[in-house]
mmCIF file of N, CA and C in Angstrom:
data_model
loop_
_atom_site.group_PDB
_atom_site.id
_atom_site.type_symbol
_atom_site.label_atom_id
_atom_site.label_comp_id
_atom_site.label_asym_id
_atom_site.label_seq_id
_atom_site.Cartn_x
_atom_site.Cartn_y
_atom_site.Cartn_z
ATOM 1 N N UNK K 227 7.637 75.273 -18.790
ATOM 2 C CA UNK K 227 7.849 76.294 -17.799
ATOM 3 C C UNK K 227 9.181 76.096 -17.087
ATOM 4 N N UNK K 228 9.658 74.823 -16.453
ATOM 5 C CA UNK K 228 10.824 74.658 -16.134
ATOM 6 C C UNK K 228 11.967 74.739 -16.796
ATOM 7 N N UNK K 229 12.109 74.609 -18.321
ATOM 8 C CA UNK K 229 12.727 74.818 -19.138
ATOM 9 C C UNK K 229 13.448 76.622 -18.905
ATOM 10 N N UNK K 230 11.940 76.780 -19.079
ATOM 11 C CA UNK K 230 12.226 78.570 -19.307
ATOM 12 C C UNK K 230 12.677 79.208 -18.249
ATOM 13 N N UNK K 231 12.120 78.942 -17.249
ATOM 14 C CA UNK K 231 12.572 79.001 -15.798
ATOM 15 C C UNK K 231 14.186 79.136 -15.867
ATOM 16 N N UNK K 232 14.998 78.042 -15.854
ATOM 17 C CA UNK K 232 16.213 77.266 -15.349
ATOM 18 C C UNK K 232 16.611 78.318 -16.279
ATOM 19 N N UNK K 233 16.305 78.305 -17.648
ATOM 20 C CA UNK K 233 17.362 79.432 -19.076
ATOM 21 C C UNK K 233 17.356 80.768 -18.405
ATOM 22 N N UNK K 234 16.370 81.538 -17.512
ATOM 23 C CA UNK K 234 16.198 82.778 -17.685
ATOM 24 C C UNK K 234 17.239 83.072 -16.483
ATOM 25 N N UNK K 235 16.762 82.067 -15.358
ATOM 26 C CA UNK K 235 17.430 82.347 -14.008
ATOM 27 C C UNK K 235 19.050 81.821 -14.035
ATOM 28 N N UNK K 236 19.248 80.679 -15.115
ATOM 29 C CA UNK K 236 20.713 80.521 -14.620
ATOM 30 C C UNK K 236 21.353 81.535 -15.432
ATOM 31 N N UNK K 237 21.043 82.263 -16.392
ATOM 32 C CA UNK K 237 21.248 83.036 -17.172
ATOM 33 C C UNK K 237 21.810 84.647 -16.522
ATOM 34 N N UNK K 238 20.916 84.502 -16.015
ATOM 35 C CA UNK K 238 21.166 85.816 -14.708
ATOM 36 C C UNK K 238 22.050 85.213 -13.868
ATOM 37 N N UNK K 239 22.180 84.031 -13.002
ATOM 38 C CA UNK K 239 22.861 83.681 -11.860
ATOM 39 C C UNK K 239 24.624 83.616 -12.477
ATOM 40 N N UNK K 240 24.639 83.284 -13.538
ATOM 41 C CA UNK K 240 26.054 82.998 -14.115
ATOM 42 C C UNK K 240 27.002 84.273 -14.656
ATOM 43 N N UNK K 241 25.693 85.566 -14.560
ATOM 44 C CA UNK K 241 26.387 87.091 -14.502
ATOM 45 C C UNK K 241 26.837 87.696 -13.670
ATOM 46 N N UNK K 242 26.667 86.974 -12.372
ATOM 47 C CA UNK K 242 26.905 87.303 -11.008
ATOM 48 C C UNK K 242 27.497 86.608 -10.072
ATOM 49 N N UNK K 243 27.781 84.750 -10.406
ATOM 50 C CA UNK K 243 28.017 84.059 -9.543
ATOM 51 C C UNK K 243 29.061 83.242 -10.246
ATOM 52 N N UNK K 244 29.344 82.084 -9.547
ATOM 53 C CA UNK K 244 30.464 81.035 -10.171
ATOM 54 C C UNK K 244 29.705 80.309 -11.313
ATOM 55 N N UNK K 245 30.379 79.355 -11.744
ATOM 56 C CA UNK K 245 30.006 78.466 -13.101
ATOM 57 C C UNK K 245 28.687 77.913 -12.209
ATOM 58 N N UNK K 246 29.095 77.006 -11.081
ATOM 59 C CA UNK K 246 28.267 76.272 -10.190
ATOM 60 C C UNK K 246 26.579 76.806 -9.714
ATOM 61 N N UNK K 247 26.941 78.200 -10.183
ATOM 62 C CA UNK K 247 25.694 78.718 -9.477
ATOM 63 C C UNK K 247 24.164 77.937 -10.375
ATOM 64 N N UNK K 248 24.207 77.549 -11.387
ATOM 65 C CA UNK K 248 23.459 77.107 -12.628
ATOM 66 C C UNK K 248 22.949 75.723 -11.683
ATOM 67 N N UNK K 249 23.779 74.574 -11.073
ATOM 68 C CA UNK K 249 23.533 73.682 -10.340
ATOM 69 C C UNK K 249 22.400 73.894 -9.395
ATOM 70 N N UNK K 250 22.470 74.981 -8.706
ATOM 71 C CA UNK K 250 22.187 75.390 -7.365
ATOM 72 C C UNK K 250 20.325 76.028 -7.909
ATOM 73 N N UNK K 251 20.623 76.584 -9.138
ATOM 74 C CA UNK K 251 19.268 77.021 -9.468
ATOM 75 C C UNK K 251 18.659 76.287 -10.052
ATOM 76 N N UNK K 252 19.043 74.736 -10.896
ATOM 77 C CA UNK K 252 18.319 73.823 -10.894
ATOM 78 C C UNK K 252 17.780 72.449 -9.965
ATOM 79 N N UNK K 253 18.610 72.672 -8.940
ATOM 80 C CA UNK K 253 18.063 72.143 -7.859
ATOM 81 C C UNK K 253 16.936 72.431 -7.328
ATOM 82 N N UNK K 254 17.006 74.265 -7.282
ATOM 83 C CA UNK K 254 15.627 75.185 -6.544
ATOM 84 C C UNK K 254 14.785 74.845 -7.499
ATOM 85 N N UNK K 255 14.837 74.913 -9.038
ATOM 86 C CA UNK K 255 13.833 75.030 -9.809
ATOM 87 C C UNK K 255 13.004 73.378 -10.011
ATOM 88 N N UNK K 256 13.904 72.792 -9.842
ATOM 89 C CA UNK K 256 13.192 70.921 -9.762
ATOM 90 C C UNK K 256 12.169 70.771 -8.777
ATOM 91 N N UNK K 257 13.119 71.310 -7.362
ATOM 92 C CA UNK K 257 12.557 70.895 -5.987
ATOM 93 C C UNK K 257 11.243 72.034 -6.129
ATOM 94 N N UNK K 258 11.135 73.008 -6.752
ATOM 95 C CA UNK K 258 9.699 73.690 -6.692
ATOM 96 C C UNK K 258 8.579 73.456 -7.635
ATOM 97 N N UNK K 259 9.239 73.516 -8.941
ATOM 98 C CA UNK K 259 8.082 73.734 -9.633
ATOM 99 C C UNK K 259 8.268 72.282 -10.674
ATOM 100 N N UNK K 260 9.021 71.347 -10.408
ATOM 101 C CA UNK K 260 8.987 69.854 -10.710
ATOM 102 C C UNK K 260 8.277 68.986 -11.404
ATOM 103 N N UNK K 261 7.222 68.422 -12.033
ATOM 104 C CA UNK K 261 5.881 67.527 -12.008
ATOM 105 C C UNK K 261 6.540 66.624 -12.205
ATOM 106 N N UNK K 262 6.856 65.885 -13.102
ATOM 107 C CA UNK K 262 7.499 65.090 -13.937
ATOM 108 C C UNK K 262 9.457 64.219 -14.023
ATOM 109 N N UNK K 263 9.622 63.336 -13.513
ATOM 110 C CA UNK K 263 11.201 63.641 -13.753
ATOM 111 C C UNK K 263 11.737 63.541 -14.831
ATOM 112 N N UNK K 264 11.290 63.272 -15.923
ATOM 113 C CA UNK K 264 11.984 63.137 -17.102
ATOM 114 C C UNK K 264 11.881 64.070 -17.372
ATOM 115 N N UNK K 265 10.756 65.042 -17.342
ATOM 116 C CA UNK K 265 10.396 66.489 -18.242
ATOM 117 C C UNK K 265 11.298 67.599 -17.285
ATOM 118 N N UNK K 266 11.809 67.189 -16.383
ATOM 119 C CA UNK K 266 12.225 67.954 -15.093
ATOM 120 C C UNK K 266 13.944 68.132 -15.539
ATOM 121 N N UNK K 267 14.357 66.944 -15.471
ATOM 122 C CA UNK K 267 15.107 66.395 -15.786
ATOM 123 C C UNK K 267 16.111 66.844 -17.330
ATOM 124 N N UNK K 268 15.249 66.342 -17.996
ATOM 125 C CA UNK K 268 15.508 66.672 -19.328
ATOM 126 C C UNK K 268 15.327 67.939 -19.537
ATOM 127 N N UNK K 269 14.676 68.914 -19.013
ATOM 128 C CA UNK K 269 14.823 70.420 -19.367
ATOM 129 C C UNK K 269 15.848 70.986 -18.432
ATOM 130 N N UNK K 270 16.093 70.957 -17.531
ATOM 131 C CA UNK K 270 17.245 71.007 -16.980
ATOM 132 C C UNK K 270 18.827 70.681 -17.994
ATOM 133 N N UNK K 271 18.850 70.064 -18.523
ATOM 134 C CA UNK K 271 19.775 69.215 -19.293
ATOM 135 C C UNK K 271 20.113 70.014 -20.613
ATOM 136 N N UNK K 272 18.589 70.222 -21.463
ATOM 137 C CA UNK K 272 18.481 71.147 -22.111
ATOM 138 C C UNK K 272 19.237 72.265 -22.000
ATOM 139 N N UNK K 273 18.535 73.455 -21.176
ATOM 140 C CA UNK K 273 18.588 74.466 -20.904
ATOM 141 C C UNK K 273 20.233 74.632 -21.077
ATOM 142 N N UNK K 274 20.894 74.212 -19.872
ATOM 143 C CA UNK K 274 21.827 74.278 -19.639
ATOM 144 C C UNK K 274 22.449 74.117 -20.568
ATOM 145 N N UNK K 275 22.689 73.078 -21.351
ATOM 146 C CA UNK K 275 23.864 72.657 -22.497
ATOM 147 C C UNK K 275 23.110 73.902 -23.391
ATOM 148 N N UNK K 276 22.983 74.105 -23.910
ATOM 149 C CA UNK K 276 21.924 75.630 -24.672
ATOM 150 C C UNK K 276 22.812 77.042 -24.061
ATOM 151 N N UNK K 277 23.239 76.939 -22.780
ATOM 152 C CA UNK K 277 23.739 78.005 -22.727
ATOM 153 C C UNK K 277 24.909 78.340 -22.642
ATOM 154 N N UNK K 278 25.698 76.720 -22.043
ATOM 155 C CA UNK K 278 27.029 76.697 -21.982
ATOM 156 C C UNK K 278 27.526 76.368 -23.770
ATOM 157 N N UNK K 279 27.014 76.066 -24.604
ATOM 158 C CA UNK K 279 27.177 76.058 -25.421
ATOM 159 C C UNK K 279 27.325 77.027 -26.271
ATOM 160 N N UNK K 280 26.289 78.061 -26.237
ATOM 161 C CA UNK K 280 26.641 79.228 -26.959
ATOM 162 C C UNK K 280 27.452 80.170 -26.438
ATOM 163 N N UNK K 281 27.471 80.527 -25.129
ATOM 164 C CA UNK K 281 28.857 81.542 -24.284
ATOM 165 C C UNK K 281 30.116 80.406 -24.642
ATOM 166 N N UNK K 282 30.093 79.008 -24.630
ATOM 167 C CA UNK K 282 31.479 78.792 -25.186
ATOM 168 C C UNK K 282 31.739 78.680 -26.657
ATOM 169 N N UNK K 283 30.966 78.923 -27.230
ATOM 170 C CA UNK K 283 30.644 78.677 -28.895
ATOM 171 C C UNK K 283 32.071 80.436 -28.873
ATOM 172 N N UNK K 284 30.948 81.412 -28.199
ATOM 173 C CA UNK K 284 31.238 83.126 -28.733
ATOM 174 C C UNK K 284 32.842 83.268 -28.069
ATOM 175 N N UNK K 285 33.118 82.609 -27.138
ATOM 176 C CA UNK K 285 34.189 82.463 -26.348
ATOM 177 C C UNK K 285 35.060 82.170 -27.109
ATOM 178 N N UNK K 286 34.944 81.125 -28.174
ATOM 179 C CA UNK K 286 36.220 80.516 -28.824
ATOM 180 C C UNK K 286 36.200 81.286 -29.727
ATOM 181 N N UNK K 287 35.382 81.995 -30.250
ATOM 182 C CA UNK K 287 35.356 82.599 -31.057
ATOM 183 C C UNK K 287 36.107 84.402 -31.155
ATOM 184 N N UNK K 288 36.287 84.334 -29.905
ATOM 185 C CA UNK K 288 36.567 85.868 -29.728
ATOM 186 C C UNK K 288 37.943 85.805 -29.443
ATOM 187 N N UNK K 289 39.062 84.317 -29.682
ATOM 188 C CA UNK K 289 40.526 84.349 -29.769
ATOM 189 C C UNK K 289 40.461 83.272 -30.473
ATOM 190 N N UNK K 290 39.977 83.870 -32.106
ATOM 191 C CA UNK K 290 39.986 82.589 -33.220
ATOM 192 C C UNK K 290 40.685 81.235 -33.064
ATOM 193 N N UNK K 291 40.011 80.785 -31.640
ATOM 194 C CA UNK K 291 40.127 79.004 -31.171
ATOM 195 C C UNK K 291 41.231 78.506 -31.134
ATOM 196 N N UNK K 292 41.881 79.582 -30.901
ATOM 197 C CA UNK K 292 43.453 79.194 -30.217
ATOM 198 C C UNK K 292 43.805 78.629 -28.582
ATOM 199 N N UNK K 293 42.934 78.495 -27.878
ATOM 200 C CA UNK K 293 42.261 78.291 -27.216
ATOM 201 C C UNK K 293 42.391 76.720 -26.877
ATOM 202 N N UNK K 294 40.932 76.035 -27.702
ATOM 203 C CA UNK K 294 40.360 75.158 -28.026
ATOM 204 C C UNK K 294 41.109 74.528 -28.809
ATOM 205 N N UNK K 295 41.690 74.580 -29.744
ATOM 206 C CA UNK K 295 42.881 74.163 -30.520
ATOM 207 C C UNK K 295 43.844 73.284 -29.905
ATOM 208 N N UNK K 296 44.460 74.133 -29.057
ATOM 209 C CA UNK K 296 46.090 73.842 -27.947
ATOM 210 C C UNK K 296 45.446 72.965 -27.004
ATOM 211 N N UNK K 297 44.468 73.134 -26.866
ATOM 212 C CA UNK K 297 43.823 71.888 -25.579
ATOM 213 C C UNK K 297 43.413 70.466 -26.307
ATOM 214 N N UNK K 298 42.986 70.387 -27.842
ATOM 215 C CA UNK K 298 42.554 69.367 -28.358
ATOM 216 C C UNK K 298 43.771 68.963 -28.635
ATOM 217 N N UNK K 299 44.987 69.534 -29.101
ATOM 218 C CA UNK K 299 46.636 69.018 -29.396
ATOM 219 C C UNK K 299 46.775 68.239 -28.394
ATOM 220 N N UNK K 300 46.611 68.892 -26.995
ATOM 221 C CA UNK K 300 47.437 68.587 -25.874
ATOM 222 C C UNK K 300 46.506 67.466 -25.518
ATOM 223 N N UNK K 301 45.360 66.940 -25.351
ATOM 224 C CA UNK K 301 44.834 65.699 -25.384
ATOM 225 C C UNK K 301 44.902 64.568 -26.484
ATOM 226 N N UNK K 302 45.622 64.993 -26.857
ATOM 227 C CA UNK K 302 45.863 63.833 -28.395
ATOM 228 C C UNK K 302 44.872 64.039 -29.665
ATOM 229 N N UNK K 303 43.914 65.029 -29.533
ATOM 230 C CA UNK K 303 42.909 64.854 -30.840
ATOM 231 C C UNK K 303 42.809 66.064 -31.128
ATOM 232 N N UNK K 304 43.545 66.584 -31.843
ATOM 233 C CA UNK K 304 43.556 67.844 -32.969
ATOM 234 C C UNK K 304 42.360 68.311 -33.554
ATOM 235 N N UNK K 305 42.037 67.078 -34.274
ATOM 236 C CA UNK K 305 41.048 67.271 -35.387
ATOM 237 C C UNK K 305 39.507 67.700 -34.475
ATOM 238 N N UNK K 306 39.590 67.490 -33.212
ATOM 239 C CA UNK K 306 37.832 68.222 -32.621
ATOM 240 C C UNK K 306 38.528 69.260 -32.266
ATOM 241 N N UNK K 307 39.676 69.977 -32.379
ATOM 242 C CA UNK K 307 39.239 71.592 -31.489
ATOM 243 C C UNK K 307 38.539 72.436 -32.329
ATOM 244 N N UNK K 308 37.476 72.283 -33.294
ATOM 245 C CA UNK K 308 36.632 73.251 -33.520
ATOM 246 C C UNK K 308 35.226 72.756 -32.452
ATOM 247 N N UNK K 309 35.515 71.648 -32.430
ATOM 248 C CA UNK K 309 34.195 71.016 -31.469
ATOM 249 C C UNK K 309 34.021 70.826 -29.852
ATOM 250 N N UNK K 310 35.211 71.462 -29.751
ATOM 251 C CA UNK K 310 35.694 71.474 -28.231
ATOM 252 C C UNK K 310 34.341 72.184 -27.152
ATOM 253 N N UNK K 311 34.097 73.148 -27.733
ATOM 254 C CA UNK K 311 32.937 74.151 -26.773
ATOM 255 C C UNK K 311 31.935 72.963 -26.377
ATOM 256 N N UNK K 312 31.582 71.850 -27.553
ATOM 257 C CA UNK K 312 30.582 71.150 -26.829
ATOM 258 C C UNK K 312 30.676 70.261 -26.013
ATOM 259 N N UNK K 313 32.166 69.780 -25.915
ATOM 260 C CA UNK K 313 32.732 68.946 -24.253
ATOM 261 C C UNK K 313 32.075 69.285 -23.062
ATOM 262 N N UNK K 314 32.483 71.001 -22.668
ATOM 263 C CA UNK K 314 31.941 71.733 -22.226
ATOM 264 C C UNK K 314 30.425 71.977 -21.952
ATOM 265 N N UNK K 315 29.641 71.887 -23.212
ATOM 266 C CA UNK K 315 28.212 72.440 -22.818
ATOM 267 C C UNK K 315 27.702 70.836 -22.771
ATOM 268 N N UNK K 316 28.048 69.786 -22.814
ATOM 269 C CA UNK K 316 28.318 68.718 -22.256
ATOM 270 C C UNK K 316 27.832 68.174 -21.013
ATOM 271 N N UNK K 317 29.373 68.186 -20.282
ATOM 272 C CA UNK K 317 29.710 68.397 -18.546
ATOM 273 C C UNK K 317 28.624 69.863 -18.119
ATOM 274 N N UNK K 318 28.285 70.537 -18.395
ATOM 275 C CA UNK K 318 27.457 71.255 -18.032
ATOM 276 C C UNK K 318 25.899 70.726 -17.901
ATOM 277 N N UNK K 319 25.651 70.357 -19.169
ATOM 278 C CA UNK K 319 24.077 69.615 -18.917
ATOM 279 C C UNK K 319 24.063 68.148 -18.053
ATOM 280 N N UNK K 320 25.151 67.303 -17.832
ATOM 281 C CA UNK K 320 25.420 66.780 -17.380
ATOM 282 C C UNK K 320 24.671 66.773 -15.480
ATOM 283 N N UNK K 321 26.352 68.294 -15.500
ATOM 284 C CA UNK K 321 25.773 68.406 -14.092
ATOM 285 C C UNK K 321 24.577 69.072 -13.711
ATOM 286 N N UNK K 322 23.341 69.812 -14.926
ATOM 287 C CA UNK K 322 21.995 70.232 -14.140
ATOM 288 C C UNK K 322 21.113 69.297 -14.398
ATOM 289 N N UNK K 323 21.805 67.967 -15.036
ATOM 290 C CA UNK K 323 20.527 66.670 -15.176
ATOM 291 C C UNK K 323 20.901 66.218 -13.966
ATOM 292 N N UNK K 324 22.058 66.401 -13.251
ATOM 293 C CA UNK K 324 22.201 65.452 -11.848
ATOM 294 C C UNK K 324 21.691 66.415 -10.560
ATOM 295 N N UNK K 325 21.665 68.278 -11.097
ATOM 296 C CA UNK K 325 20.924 68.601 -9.891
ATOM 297 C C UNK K 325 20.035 68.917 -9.545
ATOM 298 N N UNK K 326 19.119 68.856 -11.241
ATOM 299 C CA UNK K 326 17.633 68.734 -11.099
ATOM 300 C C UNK K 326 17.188 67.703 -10.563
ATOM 301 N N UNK K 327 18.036 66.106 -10.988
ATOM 302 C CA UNK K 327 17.652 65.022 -10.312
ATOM 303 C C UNK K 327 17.767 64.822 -9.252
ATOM 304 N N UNK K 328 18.690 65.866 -8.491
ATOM 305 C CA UNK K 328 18.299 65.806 -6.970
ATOM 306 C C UNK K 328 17.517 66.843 -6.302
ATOM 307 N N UNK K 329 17.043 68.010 -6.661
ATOM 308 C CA UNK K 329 15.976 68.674 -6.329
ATOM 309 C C UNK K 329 14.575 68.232 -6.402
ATOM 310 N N UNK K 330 14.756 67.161 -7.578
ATOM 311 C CA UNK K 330 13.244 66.150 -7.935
ATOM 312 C C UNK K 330 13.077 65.201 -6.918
ATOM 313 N N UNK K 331 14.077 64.531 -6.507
ATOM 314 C CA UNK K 331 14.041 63.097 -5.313
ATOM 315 C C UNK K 331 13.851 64.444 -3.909
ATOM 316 N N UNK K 332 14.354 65.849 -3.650
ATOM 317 C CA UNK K 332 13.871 66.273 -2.356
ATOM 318 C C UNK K 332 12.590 66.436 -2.390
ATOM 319 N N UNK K 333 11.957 66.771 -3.464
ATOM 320 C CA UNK K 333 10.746 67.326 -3.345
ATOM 321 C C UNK K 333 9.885 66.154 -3.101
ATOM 322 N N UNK K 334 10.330 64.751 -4.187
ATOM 323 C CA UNK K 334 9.146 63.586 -3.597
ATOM 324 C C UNK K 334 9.519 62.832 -2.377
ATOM 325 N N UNK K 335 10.388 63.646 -1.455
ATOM 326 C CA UNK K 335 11.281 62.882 -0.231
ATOM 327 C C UNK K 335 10.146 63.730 0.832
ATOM 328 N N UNK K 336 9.399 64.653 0.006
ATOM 329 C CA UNK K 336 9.031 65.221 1.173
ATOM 330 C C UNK K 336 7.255 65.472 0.817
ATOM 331 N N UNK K 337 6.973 64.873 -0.017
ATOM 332 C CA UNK K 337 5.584 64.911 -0.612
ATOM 333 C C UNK K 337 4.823 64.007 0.485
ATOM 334 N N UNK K 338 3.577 64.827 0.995
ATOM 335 C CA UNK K 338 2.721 64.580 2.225
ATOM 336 C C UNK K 338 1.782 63.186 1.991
ATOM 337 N N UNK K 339 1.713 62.718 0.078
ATOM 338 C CA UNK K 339 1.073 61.743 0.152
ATOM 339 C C UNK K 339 2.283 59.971 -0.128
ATOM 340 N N UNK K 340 3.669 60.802 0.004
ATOM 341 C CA UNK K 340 4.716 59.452 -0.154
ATOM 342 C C UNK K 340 4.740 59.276 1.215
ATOM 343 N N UNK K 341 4.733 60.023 1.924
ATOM 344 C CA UNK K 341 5.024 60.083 3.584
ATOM 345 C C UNK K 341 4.063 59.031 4.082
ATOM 346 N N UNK K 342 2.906 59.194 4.190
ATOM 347 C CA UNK K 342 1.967 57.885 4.094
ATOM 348 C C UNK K 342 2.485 56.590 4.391
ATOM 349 N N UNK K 343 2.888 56.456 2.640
ATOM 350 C CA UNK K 343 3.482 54.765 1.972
ATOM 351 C C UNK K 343 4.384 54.556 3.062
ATOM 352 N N UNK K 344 5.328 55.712 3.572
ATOM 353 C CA UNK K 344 6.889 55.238 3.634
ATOM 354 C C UNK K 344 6.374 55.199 5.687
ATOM 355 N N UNK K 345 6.496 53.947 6.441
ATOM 356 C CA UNK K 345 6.141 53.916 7.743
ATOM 357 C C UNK K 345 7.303 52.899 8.144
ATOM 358 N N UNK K 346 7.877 53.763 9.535
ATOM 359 C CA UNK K 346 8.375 53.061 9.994
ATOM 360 C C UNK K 346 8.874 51.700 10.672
ATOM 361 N N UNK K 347 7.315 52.017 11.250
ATOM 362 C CA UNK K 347 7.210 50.676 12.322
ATOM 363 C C UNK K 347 6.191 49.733 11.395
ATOM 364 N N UNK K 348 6.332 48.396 11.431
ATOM 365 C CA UNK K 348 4.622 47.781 10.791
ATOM 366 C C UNK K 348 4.255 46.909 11.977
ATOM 367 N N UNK K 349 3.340 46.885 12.033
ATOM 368 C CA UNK K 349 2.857 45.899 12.480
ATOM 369 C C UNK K 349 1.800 45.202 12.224
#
């Protein structure tokens, strides 16, 4: 469900907003509907590289990777600018594994049975 979630909504948010907006909706989508952090986590990660991957896949593709090309020259490695888009969808899953992972730590920062464990004073 979080998977599908994060694909449908950042999907929409990235037709309307900055690159960043994808961050911002896996934060909401961790911190709500969450169980798990690896499954949280990792679909987040998913999703994302899944989408930055194929809009930069069609991207390079729509100025036959001239593009992607001149940028792999200009970093010293020629031979990946056909593979360049996945740098990209990369640093993208990257950053919604780091902001699901922080929508996951708000939500158990604020869970009524950690609150309990976590006491200030002991005595």
């Amino acid at each position: 469900m979080v998977f599908i979630l994060i694909l449908v909504l950042t999907i929409l948010a990235q037709i309307f907003f900055p690159w960043w907006s994808m961050a911002v909706v896996c934060y909401v989508v961790a911190a709500l509907f969450g169980k798990r952090f690896w499954a949280t986590t990792f679909s987040a990660f998913l999703a994302v590289f899944f989408i930055w991957a194929i809009r930069a896949f069609f991207a390079d593709l729509q100025n036959d990777q001239l593009l992607s090309h001149r940028i792999a020259a200009m970093l010293g490695m020629p031979q990946i600018g056909d593979w360049l888009f996945l740098v990209s969808a990369l640093l993208g899953g990257v950053i919604a594994f780091m902001a699901a992972w922080s929508g996951y730590a708000t939500k158990r920062l604020f869970r009524k049975k950690d609150l309990k464990k976590q006491t200030v004073y002991r005595m």
